[in-house]
XYZ file of C-alpha atoms in Angstrom:
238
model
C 163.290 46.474 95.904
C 165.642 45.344 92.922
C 169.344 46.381 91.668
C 170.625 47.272 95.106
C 174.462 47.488 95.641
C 176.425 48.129 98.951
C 178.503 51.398 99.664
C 181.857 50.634 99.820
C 182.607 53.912 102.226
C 181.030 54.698 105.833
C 177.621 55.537 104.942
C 175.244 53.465 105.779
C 173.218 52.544 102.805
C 170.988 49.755 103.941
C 170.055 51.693 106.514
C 169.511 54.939 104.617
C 167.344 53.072 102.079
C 165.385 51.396 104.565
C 164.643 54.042 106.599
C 163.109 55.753 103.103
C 160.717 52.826 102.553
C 159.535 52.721 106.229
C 159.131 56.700 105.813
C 161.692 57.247 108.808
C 162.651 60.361 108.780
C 164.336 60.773 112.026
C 167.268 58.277 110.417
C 167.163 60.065 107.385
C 167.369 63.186 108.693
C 170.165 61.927 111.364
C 172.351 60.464 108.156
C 172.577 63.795 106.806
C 175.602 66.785 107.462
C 174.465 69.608 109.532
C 175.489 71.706 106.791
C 174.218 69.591 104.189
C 172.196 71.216 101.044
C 168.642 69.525 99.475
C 167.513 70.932 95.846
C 163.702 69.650 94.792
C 163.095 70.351 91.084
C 159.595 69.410 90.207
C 156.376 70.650 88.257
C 156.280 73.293 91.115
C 159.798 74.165 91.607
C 161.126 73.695 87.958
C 165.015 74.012 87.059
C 165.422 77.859 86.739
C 164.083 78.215 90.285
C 164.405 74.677 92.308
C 163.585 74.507 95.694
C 167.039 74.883 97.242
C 167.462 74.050 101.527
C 170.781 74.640 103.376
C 171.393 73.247 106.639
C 170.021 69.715 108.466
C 167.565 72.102 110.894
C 166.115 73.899 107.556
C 165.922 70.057 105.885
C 164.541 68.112 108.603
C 160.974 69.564 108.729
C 160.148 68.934 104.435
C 162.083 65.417 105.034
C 159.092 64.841 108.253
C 156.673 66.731 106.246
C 157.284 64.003 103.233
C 157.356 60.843 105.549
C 153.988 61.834 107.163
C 151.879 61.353 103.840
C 150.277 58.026 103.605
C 152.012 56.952 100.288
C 154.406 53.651 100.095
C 158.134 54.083 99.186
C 159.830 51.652 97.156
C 163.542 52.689 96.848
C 164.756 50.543 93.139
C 167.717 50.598 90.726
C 170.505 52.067 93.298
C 173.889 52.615 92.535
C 176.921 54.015 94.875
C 180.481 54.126 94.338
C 180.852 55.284 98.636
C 180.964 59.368 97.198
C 177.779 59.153 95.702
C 174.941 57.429 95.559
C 172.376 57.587 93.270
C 168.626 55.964 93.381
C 164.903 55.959 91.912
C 162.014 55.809 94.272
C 158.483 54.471 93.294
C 155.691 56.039 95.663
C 152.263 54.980 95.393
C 149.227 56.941 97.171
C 146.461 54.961 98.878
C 144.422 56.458 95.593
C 146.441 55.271 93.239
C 148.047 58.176 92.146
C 151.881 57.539 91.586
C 155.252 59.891 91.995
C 158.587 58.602 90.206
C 161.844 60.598 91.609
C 165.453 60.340 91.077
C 167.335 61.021 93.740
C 171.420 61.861 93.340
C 173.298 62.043 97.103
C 176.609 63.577 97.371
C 178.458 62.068 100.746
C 181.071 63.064 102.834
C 182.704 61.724 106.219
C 179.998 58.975 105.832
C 176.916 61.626 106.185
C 174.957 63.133 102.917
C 176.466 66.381 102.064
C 174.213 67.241 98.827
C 170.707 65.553 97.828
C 169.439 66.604 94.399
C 166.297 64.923 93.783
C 163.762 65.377 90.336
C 160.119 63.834 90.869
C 157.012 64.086 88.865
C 153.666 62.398 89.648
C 150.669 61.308 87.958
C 148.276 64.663 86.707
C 144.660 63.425 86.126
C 143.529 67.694 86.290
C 141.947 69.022 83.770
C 139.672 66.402 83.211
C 136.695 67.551 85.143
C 135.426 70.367 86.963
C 137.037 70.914 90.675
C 136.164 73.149 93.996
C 138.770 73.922 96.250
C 138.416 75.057 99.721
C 140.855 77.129 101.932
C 139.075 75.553 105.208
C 140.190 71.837 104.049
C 143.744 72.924 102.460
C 145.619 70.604 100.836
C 148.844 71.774 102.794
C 149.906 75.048 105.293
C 152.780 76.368 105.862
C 153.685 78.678 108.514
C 156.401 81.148 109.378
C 157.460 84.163 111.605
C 154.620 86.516 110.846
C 153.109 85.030 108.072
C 150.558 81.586 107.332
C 149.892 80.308 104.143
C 146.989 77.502 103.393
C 147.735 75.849 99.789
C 144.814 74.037 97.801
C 145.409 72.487 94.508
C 142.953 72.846 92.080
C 143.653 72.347 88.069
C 146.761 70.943 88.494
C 148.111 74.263 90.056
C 148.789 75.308 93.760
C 146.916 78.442 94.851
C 148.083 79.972 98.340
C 146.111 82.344 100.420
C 148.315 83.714 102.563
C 147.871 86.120 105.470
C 151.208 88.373 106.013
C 151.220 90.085 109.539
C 152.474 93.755 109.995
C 156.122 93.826 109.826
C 156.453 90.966 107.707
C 159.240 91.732 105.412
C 160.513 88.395 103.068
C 164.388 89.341 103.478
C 163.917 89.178 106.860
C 161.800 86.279 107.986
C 161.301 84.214 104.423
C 165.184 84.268 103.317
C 166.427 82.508 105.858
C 163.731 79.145 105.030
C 164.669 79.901 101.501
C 168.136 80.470 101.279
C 168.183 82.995 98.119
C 169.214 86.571 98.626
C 166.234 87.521 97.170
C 162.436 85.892 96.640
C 163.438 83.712 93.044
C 159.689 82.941 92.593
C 157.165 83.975 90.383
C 153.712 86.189 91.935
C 150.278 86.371 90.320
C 148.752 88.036 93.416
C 145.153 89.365 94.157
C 145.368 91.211 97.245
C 142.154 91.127 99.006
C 142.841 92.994 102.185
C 145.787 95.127 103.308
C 149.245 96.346 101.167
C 151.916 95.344 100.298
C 155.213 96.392 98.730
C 157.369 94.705 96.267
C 161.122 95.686 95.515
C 163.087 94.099 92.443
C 166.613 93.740 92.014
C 166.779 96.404 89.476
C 165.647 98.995 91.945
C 161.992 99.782 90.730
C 159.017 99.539 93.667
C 154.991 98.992 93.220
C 152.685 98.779 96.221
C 149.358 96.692 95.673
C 146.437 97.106 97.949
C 142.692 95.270 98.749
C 141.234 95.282 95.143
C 144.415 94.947 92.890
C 145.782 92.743 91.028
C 149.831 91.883 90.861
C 152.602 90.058 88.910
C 156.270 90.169 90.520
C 158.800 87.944 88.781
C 161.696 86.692 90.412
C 164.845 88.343 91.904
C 162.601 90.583 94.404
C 162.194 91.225 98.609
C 158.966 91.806 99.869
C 157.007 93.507 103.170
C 153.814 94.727 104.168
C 152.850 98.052 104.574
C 150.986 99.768 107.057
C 149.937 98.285 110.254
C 146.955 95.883 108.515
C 147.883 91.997 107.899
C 147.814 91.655 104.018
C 145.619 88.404 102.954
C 146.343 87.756 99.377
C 145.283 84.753 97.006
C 148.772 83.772 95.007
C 148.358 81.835 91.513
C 151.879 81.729 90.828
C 152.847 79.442 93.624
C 155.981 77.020 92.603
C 156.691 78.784 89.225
């Protein structure tokens, strides 16, 4: 740990900073505003479309999520003036691979009110030939109605997902996402069931088992019919 300096306000800074290197997320997660926003830009989430969280009860599960990995944290070069605080974290996965963020905290009444944080991590795809496998996914995530099981494979993230009947994204996705509408980008292949995209501009398409989709973003979502729609999704984090 080098180039540390103290907060001169409330917040707790050796204790925030420690608590990131001893991945502990209950602290982190306590040190944060209940209405406190977290923005991820990375090779997934890029700056037109970051990931964007509002609220401590929609941050707290990607802040556990993150602390779970086996990966070491090394928290270096941080700088606060007690209304900010600003910091670069070294991680280090037990393969070697490495992630570098930058992490920019906005604070208020001694809690974080705004976290902004830009990562990128080491990319050996490409290199050689790869098999992925839904049945050993590289990460889930699950929601009202809907599952998704994510395995990266050429340096991208494809999602099979498996949408129930009466899935609709404005209803149960919007509220995890915080956007009035879906902001990310949809190279589908729909191999069972329907489903119905609507952009903001007013125009519709349905796809169904067989087809093929694209839906940029700015668009809500549901499935049709009373058949869960499974669907393999290239376009994950774009």
């Amino acid at each position: 740990m080098t180039t540390r300096s103290e907060s001169s306000g409330p917040f707790d800074l050796t204790r925030y900073t420690h608590a990131v290197e001893n991945r502990d997320a209950d602290t982190m997660v306590s040190m944060m505003a209940d209405d406190a926003d977290f923005e991820m830009i990375d090779r997934r989430t890029p700056p037109s479309r970051p990931s964007v969280l509002h609220g401590r009860d929609a941050i707290a599960p990607v802040v556990r999520d993150i602390s779970s990995r086996e990966m070491t944290h090394e928290v270096v070069n941080v700088i606060s003036d007690g209304e900010h605080v600003a910091y670069t974290e070294r991680c280090t996965y037990p393969d070697d691979t490495r992630v570098m963020s930058m992490t920019m905290l906005d604070l208020s009444d001694g809690r974080i009110k705004h976290q902004s944080t830009i990562q990128a991590w080491d990319d050996d795809a490409g290199r050689s030939m790869q098999v992925g496998d839904f049945g050993m996914p590289d990460d889930t995530d699950d929601y009202e109605n809907a599952h998704a099981d994510l395995v990266e494979i050429g340096g991208r993230m494809v999602a099979r997902m498996t949408l129930q009947p009466g899935w609709r994204w404005s209803e149960h996705a919007r509220p995890i996402q915080g956007t009035d509408l879906c902001m990310k980008t949809h190279r589908a292949f729909i191999v069972s069931g329907t489903i119905c995209g609507h952009m903001s501009d007013g125009s519709e398409l349905e796809a169904t088992a067989g087809q093929t989709a694209f839906v940029p973003p700015g668009h809500d979502a549901w499935v049709v019919g009373d058949e869960p729609c499974v669907l393999l999704d290239w376009g994950v984090g774009e």
